[in-house]
Every structure is written in structure tokens, then in C-alpha cells.
XYZ file of C-alpha atoms in Angstrom:
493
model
C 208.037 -112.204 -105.076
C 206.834 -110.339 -107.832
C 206.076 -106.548 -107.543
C 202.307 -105.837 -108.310
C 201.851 -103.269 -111.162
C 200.754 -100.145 -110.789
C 197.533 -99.410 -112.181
C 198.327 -96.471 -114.449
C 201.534 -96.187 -116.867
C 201.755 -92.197 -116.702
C 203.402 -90.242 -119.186
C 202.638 -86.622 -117.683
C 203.588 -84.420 -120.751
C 201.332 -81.184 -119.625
C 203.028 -81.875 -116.099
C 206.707 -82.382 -117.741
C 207.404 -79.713 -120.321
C 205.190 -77.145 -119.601
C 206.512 -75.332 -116.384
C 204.319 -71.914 -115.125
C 201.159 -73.114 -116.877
C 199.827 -74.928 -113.734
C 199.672 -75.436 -109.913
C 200.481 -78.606 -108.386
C 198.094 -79.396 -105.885
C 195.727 -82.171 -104.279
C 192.469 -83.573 -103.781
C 190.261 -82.698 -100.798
C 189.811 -85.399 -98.101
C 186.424 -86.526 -97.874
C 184.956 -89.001 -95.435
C 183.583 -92.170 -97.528
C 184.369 -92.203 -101.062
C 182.561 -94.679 -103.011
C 182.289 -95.857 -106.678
C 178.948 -95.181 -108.066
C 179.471 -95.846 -111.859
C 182.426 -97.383 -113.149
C 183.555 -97.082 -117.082
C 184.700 -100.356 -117.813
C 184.997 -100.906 -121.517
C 186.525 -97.232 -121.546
C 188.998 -98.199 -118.596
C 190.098 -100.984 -121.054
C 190.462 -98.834 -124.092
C 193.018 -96.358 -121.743
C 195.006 -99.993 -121.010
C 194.044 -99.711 -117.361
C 192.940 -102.703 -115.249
C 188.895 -102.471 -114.287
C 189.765 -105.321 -111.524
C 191.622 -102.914 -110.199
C 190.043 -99.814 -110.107
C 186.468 -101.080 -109.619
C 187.140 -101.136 -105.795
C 187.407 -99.092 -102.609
C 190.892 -97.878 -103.246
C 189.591 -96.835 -107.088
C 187.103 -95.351 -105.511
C 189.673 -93.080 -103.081
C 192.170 -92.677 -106.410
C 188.717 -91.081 -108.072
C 187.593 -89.194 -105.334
C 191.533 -87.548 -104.994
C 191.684 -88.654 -101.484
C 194.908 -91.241 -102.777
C 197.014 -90.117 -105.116
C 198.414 -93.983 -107.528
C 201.721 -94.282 -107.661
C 203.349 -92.224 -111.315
C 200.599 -89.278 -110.752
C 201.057 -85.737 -110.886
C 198.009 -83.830 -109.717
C 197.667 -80.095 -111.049
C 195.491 -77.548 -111.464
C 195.507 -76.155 -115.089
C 195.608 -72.292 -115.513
C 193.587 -70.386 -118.089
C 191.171 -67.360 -118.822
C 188.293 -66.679 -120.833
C 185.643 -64.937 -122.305
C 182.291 -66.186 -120.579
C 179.023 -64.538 -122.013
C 181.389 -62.280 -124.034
C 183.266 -60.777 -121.218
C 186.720 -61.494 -120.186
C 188.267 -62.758 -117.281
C 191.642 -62.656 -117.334
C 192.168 -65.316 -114.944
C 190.057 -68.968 -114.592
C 191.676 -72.201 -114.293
C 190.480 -75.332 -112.742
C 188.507 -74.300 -109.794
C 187.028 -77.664 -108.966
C 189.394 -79.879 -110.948
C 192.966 -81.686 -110.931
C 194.736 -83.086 -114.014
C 195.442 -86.624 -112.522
C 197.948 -87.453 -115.266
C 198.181 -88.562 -119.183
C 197.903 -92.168 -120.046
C 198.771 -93.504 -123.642
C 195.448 -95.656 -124.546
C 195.304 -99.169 -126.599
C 195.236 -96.970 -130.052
C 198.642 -95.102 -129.244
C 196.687 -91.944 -128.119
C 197.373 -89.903 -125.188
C 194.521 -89.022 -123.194
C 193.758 -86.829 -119.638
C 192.778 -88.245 -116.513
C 190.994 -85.426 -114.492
C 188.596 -85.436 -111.692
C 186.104 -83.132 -111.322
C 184.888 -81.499 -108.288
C 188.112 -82.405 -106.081
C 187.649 -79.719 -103.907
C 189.108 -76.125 -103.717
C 192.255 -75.012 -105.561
C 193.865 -71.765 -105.604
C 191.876 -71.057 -109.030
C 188.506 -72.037 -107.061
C 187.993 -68.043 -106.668
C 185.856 -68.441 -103.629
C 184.026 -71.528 -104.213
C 184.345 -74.564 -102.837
C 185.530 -76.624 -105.256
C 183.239 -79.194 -104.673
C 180.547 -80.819 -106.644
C 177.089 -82.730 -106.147
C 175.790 -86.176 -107.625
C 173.455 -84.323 -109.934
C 176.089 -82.583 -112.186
C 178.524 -85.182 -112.068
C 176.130 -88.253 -113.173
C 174.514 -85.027 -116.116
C 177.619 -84.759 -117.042
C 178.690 -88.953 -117.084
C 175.102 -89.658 -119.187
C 175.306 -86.969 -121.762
C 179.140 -87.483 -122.346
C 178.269 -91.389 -123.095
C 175.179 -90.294 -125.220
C 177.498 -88.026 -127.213
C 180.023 -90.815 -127.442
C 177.793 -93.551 -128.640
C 176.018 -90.661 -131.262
C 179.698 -90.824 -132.978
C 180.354 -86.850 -131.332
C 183.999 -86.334 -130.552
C 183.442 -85.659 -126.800
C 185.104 -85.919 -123.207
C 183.950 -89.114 -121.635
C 183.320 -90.348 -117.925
C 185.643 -92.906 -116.630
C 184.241 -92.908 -112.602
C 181.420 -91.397 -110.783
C 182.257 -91.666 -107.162
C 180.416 -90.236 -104.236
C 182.397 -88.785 -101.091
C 180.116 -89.358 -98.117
C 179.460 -85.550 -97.269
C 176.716 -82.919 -97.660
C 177.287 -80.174 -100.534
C 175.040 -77.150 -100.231
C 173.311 -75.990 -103.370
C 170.318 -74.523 -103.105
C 169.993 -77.358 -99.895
C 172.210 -79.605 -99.021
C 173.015 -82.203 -101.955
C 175.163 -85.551 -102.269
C 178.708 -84.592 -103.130
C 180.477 -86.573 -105.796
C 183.311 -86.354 -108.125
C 183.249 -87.129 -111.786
C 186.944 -88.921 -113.660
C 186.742 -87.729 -116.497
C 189.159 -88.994 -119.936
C 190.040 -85.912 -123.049
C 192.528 -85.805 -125.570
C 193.350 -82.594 -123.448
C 191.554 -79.821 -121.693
C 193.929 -77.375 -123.671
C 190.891 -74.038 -124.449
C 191.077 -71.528 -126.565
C 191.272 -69.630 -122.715
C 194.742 -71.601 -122.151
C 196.209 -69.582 -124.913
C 194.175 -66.198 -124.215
C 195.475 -66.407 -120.583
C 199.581 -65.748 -121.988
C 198.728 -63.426 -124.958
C 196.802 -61.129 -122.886
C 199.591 -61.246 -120.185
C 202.513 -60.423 -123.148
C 203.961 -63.274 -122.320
C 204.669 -64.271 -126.016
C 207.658 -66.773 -125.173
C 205.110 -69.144 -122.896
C 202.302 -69.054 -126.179
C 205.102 -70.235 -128.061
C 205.869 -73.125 -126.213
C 201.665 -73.422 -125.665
C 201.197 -73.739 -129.334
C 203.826 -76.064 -130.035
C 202.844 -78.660 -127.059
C 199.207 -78.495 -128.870
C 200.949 -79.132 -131.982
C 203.130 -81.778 -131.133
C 199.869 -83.594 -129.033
C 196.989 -82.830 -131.663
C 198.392 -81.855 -134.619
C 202.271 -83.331 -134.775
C 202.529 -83.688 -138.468
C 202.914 -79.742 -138.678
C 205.327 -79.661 -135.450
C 208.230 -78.541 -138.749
C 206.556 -76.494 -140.644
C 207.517 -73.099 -140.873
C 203.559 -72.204 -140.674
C 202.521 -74.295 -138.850
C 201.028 -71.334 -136.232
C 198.725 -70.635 -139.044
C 197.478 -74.282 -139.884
C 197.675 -75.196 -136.284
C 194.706 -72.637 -136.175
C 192.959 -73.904 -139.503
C 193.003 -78.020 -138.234
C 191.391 -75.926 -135.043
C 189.063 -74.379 -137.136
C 188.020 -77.379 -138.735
C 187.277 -79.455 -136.044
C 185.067 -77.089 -134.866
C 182.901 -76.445 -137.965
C 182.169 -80.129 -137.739
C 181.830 -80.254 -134.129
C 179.237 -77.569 -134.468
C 177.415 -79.250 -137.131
C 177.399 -82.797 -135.039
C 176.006 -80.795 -132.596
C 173.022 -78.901 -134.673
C 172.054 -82.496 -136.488
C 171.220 -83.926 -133.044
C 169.612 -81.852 -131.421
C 172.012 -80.536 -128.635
C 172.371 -77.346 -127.171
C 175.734 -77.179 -124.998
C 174.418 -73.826 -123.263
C 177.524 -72.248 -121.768
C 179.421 -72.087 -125.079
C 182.372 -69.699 -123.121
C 186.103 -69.710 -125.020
C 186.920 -71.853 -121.733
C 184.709 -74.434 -122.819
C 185.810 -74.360 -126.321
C 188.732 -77.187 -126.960
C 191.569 -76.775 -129.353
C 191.044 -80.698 -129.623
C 187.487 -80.257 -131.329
C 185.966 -82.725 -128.471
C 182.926 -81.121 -126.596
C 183.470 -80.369 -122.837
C 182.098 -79.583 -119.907
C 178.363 -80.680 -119.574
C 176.568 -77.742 -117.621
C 173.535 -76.688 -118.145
C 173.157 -78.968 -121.276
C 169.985 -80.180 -123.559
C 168.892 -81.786 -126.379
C 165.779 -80.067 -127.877
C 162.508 -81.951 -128.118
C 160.128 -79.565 -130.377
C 162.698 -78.116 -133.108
C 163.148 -74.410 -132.081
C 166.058 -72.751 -133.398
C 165.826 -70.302 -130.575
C 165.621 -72.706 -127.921
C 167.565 -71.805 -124.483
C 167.633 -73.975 -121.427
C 170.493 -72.286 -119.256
C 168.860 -70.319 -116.157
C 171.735 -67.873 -116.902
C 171.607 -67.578 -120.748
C 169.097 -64.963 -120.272
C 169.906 -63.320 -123.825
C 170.087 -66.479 -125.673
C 173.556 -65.945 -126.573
C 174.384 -69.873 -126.899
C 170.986 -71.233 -127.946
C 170.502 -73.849 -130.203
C 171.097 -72.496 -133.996
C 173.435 -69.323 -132.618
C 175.705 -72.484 -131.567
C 177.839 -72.279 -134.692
C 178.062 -68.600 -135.178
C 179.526 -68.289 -130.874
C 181.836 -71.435 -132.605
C 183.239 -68.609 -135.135
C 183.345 -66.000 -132.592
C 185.258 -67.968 -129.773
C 187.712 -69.036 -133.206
C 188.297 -65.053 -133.445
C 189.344 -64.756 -129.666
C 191.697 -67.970 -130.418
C 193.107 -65.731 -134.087
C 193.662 -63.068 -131.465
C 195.879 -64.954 -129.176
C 198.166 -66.471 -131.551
C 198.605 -63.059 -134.040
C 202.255 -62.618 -132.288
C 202.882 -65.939 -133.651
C 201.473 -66.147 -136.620
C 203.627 -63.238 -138.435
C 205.897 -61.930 -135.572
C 207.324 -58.941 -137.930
C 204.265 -57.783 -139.415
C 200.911 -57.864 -137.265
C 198.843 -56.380 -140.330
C 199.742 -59.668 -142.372
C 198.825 -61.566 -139.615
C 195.448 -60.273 -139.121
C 194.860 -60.697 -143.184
C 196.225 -64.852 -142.669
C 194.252 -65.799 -139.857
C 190.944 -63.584 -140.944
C 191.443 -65.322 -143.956
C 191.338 -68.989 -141.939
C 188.569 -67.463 -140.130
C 186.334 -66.537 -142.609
C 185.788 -70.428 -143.815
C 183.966 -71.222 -140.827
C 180.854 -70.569 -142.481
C 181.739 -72.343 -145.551
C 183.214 -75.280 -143.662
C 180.321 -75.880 -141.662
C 177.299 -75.803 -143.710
C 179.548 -78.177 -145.497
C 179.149 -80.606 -142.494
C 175.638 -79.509 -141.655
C 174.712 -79.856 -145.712
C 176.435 -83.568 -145.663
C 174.591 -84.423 -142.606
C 171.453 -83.317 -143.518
C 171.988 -85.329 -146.667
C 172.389 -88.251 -144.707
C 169.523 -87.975 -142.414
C 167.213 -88.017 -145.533
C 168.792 -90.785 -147.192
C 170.037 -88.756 -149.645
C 173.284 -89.679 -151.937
C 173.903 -86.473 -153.821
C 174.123 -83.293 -153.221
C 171.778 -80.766 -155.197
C 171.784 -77.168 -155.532
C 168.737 -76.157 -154.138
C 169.366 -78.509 -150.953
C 170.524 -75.391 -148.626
C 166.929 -73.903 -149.276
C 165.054 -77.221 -149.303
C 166.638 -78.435 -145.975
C 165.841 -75.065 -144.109
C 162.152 -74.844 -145.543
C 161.719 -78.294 -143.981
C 163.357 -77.103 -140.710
C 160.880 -74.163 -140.845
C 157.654 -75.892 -141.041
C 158.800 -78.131 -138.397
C 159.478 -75.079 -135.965
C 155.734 -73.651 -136.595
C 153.959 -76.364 -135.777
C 156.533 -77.661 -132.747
C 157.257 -80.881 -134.194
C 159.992 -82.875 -132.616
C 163.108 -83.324 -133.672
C 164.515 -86.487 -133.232
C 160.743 -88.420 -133.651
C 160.771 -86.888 -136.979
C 163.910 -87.585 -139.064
C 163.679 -91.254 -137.257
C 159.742 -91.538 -138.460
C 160.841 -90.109 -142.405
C 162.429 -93.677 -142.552
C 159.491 -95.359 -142.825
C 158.536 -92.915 -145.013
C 161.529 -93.677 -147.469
C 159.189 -97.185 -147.593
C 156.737 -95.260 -148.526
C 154.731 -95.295 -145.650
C 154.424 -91.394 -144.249
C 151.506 -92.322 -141.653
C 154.111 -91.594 -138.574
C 156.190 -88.048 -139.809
C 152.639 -86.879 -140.913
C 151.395 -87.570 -137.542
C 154.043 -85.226 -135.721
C 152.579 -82.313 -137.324
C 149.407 -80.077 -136.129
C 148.839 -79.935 -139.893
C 149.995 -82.755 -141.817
C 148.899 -81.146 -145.222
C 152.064 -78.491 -144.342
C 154.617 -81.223 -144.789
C 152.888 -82.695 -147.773
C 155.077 -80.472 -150.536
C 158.714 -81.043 -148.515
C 157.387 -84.743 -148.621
C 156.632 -84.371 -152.224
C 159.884 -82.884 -153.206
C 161.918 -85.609 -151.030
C 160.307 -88.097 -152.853
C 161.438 -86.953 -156.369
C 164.527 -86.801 -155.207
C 164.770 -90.203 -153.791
C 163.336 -91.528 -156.842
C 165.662 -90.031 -159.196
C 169.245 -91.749 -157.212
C 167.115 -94.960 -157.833
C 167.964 -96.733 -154.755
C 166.203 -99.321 -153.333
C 163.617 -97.599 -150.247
C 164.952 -100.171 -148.102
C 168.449 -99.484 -148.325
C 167.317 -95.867 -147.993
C 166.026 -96.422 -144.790
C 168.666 -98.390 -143.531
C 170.695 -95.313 -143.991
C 168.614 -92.841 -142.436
C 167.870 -95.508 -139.416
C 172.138 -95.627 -139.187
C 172.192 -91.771 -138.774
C 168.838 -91.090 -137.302
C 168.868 -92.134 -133.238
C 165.640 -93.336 -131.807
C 167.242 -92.605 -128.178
C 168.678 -89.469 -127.082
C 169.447 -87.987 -123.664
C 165.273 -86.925 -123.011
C 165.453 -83.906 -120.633
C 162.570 -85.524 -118.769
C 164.286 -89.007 -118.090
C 167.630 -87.205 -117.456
C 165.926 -85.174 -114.423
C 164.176 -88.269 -113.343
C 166.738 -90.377 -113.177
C 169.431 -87.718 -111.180
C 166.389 -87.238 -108.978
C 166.661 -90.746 -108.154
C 170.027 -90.818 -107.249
C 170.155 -88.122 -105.154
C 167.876 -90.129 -102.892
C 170.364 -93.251 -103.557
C 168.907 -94.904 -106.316
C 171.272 -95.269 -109.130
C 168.993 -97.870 -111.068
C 167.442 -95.378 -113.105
C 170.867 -93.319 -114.535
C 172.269 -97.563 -115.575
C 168.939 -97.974 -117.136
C 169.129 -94.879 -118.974
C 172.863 -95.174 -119.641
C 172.211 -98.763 -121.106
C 169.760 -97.341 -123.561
C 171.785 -94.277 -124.883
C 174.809 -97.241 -125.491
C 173.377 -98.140 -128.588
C 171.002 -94.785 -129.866
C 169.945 -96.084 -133.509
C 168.974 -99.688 -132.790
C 165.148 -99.710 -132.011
C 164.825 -102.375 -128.636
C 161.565 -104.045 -127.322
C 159.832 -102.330 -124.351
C 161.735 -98.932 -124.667
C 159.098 -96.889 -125.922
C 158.699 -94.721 -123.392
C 162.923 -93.532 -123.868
C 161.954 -92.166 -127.326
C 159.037 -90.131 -126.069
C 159.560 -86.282 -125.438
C 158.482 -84.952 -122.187
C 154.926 -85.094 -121.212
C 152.821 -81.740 -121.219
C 152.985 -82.036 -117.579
C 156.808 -81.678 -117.479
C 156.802 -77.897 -118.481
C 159.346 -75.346 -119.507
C 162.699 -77.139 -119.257
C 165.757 -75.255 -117.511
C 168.926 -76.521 -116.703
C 171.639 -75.038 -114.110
C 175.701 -75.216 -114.182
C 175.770 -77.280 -111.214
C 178.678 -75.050 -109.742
């Protein structure tokens, strides 16, 4: 008789060689765990069997009620500065790391469920979490995905049969959710501010030898380890600003070393451009909204400098400061790079010009005075490329305001000579008709917390494929109607 399979191939690496940086632990029992949204085509890219998974003892596997056969369950350990003050001690409160799977392109990825129940990082909560956040957090992680945004991603969305209260009593659920890792720039805060230099060590070269193992030899490699961080998140931040999303909880716990976004809270994507636009109920400052987004990026990169100074230049702390200030002082430069290429492409633009920093934000500015959306926009200035304006003019209380950014556009096109409908085949490849609309986000979680999970496929279908326009989808690249109001969006702790 042959022995069935199990249905993950663990390789627990976080579990295996990193000792005192966790808690093992387990999943709370809940009643009736069942599968609500299953991830199949993302099951099959992790090698995993969605036969097998897309059933009742999935379901308990997601849920943490069973734990499969080659798991190790933890609870990950790190601090963090959250609306610029720091807490020495955070760690997964609500979450387990299920275990590390190598996927069908060699890369190892996290398993984690979210909202598990209490752990001894939960610091009073319950550990729990409701349908609403979890199924937030499943649609804008797929948006992000299918927008070409590195990004964590939802593998399961399972409901556990029992009452949550927040603010009344809500369904409670549990999100599966797939990263490269959850290592933060908090994981490595949480040793340095303890002194405990020898455990960073080993920290920094486990996120070497995972994300960055062509420097696991080099005698710098401390240094660059924190420039390829860097990096990734000057173009993370600049993915970000082109779209339209506001993460609003931008906390060094949040921030990965992998470059992927994480942790879908009180999320957004703007409608009207606003560069001050805030949706968090407890971002009362506006320290993460929408254009600060990079400069919190460089600021959360400092705290990360900070924490890995001792390894950096062990002998000599002054030279250290001068190497990774140095590293740190590109941000700027590395990300307007990003924002400057992306801009280029959203206009159909081929070549770079050196007035385009000034010409791009004079653009962005008459769109903020006269509240014209975002996304309609950029995805409307195709048709202009055709030379057919009717729609982007439209968007705008005053059309004659746009009339000399249209103008100087134009010339632009017309002097890379390419052909307008090539150029808008470009900007129609970069420009998404369908994003994550706050208004069809909130109706379709309202849905399902009476039990209707129609609405969240429907939208989830959409967002699969964001630049190709569809028949009878109109009303999915709308923004919200007047009567929707001021938008504000909650943690969902």
C-alpha cells in the first residue's frame, strides 16, 4: 500500500537555525473552521496540492486547529517603532509561522496564519481576528500582486465558527498568508537594543543567506546587506506612490527587509489625487499619508542603519555611522529614480528629459486643486496619446488648467516619433483601469460579514487582471459616489 504524501514538503530554516528568536506555540481551537477563499493558482506555484487543501481538513490546517505533518508552528519575536515611538518588545500577537516551503521557482517562502489566536506576544489581546480584516487584507494583497507590487499574498481565508467582538460581535476568521519572510526591520531592532550583538549577527546572516546569498562571503557584506535593503525599498515606495496606495500604518514592524509590502491594516488607494491624503482612524498627524510614504521609507531605513552599526564596523562606530549614512542618504536619489521611470511610463514616454522632475509634479499639482482622480486620469491620457483628450479634460473642474501640461506632453510625444498607438498601448500596460475602490472594498466585506462572499470573488476576479478594460465593469473603475463620504479605515486588531 502506498503511503499518501503529505501535503507540504517543509524546510523550516527560521525554525532550524535560529534558536531564541521565537516561541513555539499553537493555534487556538475554534468550533467550525471553514474555507472561505481558497488560492489555487498560488497553492500551485508553492508545489502544494489544491485537491488537497481545498477541503475540511485544509480548512482546520488554515484555521491552526491541525497542525500537517513536517510543521513547526512559532511565534516570531520582534520590536518596533510604531508612530515613531518604540516598543521594545512586539512579536506575533495574532500570528504563527506555519513553516517554509520551497515553491516551483526554487524560492523559499512563509506559510503563516493570521489571527490564530493568543500567543505569549498577544500583550493582552486576543489574538483573534474577524472576516473583515482578513478578506481586506486577501483582496488588496491580490490587487497588489496582479499590479506587478512585490507583496505578501493570501493563500486561505477560513472562517472559525465563533463570535469576535469588535466594536459588536463580528465573524472570526483567519487569513494563510505566503512571504519571502516576515523578517522587519523590528526583528533586528529587537537584539541591538537588547546588546545582544552575537544573536544580530547570526540575524543578519540568515537574511543574507535567504534574500541576499550572493554576499553571504563578503567581508562587507553587513554594509551591502543594508544597501540591497535600501533599494528594494526606494522602489517599493515608488510602486506604491504610482498607484495610488497609501499603506497607513507604515511602523519599522511593518517594514520588510525583503522589500515585499505587509500587513494590510488600515489600507487605501486614493481616489481624488491628494498628496496629503490619510485614511487611518489612528494616523491622526498624518505621519504615513500618501506622499510622506517615501520619506517614513528613509526614516524606518535609519532605525534599520541603527541596528546593524555593531556590525557594520565593529572597531570603529564613527566609521560606521559615516558607511551606512552614506547608504542612507541615496534613498532620495534612488527613488525619484523609480518614481521618475514610472512616471515616464505612465505617459508613454521613452526618454528621460531634464525638466521632467518639474513637469511631472506641475501636472500632479493641478490635478490636486481641482480633485481629479487618480487612476481615471493617467488611464483616460491614453486616449489622449490618440489624440483624443475629450475624457482627461473631462476629469477636471477646469479643463482649460490642464490644457498647457497637455500641450507640453504633446511636444514631447511628438519629438520620440512613435506611433500614438503604440504609445497608448504602453500607457494602457502600466495604467490599471481597476484598482481596489474603497467603496466596493467596504461593500463587498459588508457582504460577507452577513455570509455573502459573492461580492469579495466578484471583486477579486476583476482586480486579477487590472489593465485589461472588460465589458460590463464600468461601475469597478468608478470612484466612490458623493454619497459615500469621508473614507476611514481601521487596523482590524
Amino acid at each position: 500500500m502506498t503511503a499518501t504524501p503529505p501535503l507540504f514538503q517543509f524546510d523550516n530554516s527560521y525554525a532550524r537555525d535560529l534558536p531564541g528568536f521565537y516561541v513555539t506555540w499553537e493555534g487556538a481551537k475554534v468550533p467550525r473552521p471553514e474555507l472561505v477563499l481558497f488560492n489555487s493558482p498560488l497553492a500551485e506555484e508553492l508545489g502544494l496540492d489544491p485537491a488537497g487543501l481545498d477541503t475540511a481538513d485544509g480548512a482546520a490546517i488554515f484555521a491552526g486547529v491541525t497542525q500537517p505533518s513536517g510543521a513547526s508552528p512559532l511565534a516570531q519575536v520582534y520590536a518596533g517603532h510604531q508612530f515613531g515611538g518604540f516598543s521594545p518588545q512586539l512579536g506575533d500577537g495574532r500570528a504563527l509561522l506555519l513553516g517554509e516551503v520551497i515553491d516551483t521557482h526554487g524560492r523559499r517562502r512563509d506559510i503563516q496564519l493570521k489571527g490564530s489566536g493568543p500567543t505569549p506576544f498577544s500583550r493582552g489581546g486576543d489574538g483573534k481576528a474577524v472576516i473583515g480584516p482578513v478578506l481586506r487584507e486577501y483582496i488588496i494583497g491580490e490587487a497588489m500582486h496582479a499590479l506587478g507590487i512585490p507583496t505578501t499574498r493570501a493563500l486561505a481565508a477560513v472562517t472559525t465558527g465563533e463570535m469576535i467582538y469588535r466594536e459588536g460581535p463580528k465573524p472570526g476568521a483567519v487569513l494563510a498568508r505566503v512571504a519571502a519572510s516576515h523578517l522587519r526591520v523590528g526583528t533586528f531592532q529587537y537584539f541591538a537594543a537588547r546588546g545582544e550583538t552575537d544573536k544580530l549577527h547570526l540575524l543578519a546572516d540568515y537574511a543574507i543567506s535567504r534574500h541576499d546569498p550572493d554576499l553571504a562571503e563578503d567581508p562587507d557584506r553587513f554594509l551591502k546587506f543594508f544597501r540591497r535593503v535600501t533599494e528594494r525599498q526606494a522602489a517599493l515606495m515608488a510602486r506604491w506612490i504610482l498607484v495610488g496606495f497609501v499603506h497607513g500604518v507604515m511602523n519599522t514592524d511593518n517594514t520588510t527587509i525583503s522589500g515585499e509590502t505587509i500587513d494590510y491594516g488600515p489600507c487605501a488607494f486614493i481616489d481624488a489625487y491628494d498628496p496629503q491624503a490619510v485614511f487611518s482612524s489612528i494616523d491622526h498627524g498624518g505621519r504615513y499619508a500618501f506622499a510622506r510614504q517615501p520619506q517614513i521609507a528613509q526614516w524606518n531605513l535609519a532605525r534599520l542603519a541603527e541596528a546593524l552599526l555593531a556590525l557594520i564596523e565593529p572597531e570603529d562606530m564613527d566609521k560606521a555611522v559615516d558607511l551606512a549614512g552614506t547608504e542612507l542618504a541615496r534613498f532620495p536619489e534612488l527613488y525619484n529614480g523609480h518614481w521618475l521611470e514610472g512616471m515616464r511610463a505612465k505617459l508613454g514616454l521613452e526618454t528621460a528629459a531634464e525638466g521632467d522632475m518639474e513637469f511631472f509634479k506641475a501636472l500632479l499639482t493641478v490635478m490636486a486643486e481641482q480633485g481629479v482622480d487618480y487612476t481615471l486620469f493617467f488611464r483616460a491620457l491614453g486616449a489622449a496619446a490618440e489624440g483624443a483628450p475629450e475624457k482627461a479634460r473631462a476629469l477636471f473642474v477646469d479643463p482649460t488648467a490642464l490644457d498647457p501640461c497637455l500641450a507640453e506632453w504633446r511636444q514631447r510625444l511628438d519629438g520620440e516619433g512613435l506611433a500614438p498607438a503604440l504609445v497608448r498601448s504602453r500607457m494602457d500596460a502600466v495604467n490599471p483601469i481597476y484598482i481596489p475602490r474603497n467603496h466596493k472594498v467596504e461593500d463587498a466585506l459588508s457582504a460577507a460579514e452577513k455570509g455573502d462572499y459573492a461580492p469579495v470573488q466578484k471583486l477579486l476576479e476583476v482586480l486579477k487582471s487590472p489593465f485589461t478594460e472588460r465589458p460590463d465593469l464600468e461601475a469597478y473603475a468608478q470612484p466612490a459616489p458623493d454619497t459615500f463620504g469621508p473614507y476611514q479605515t481601521f487596523c482590524g486588531t
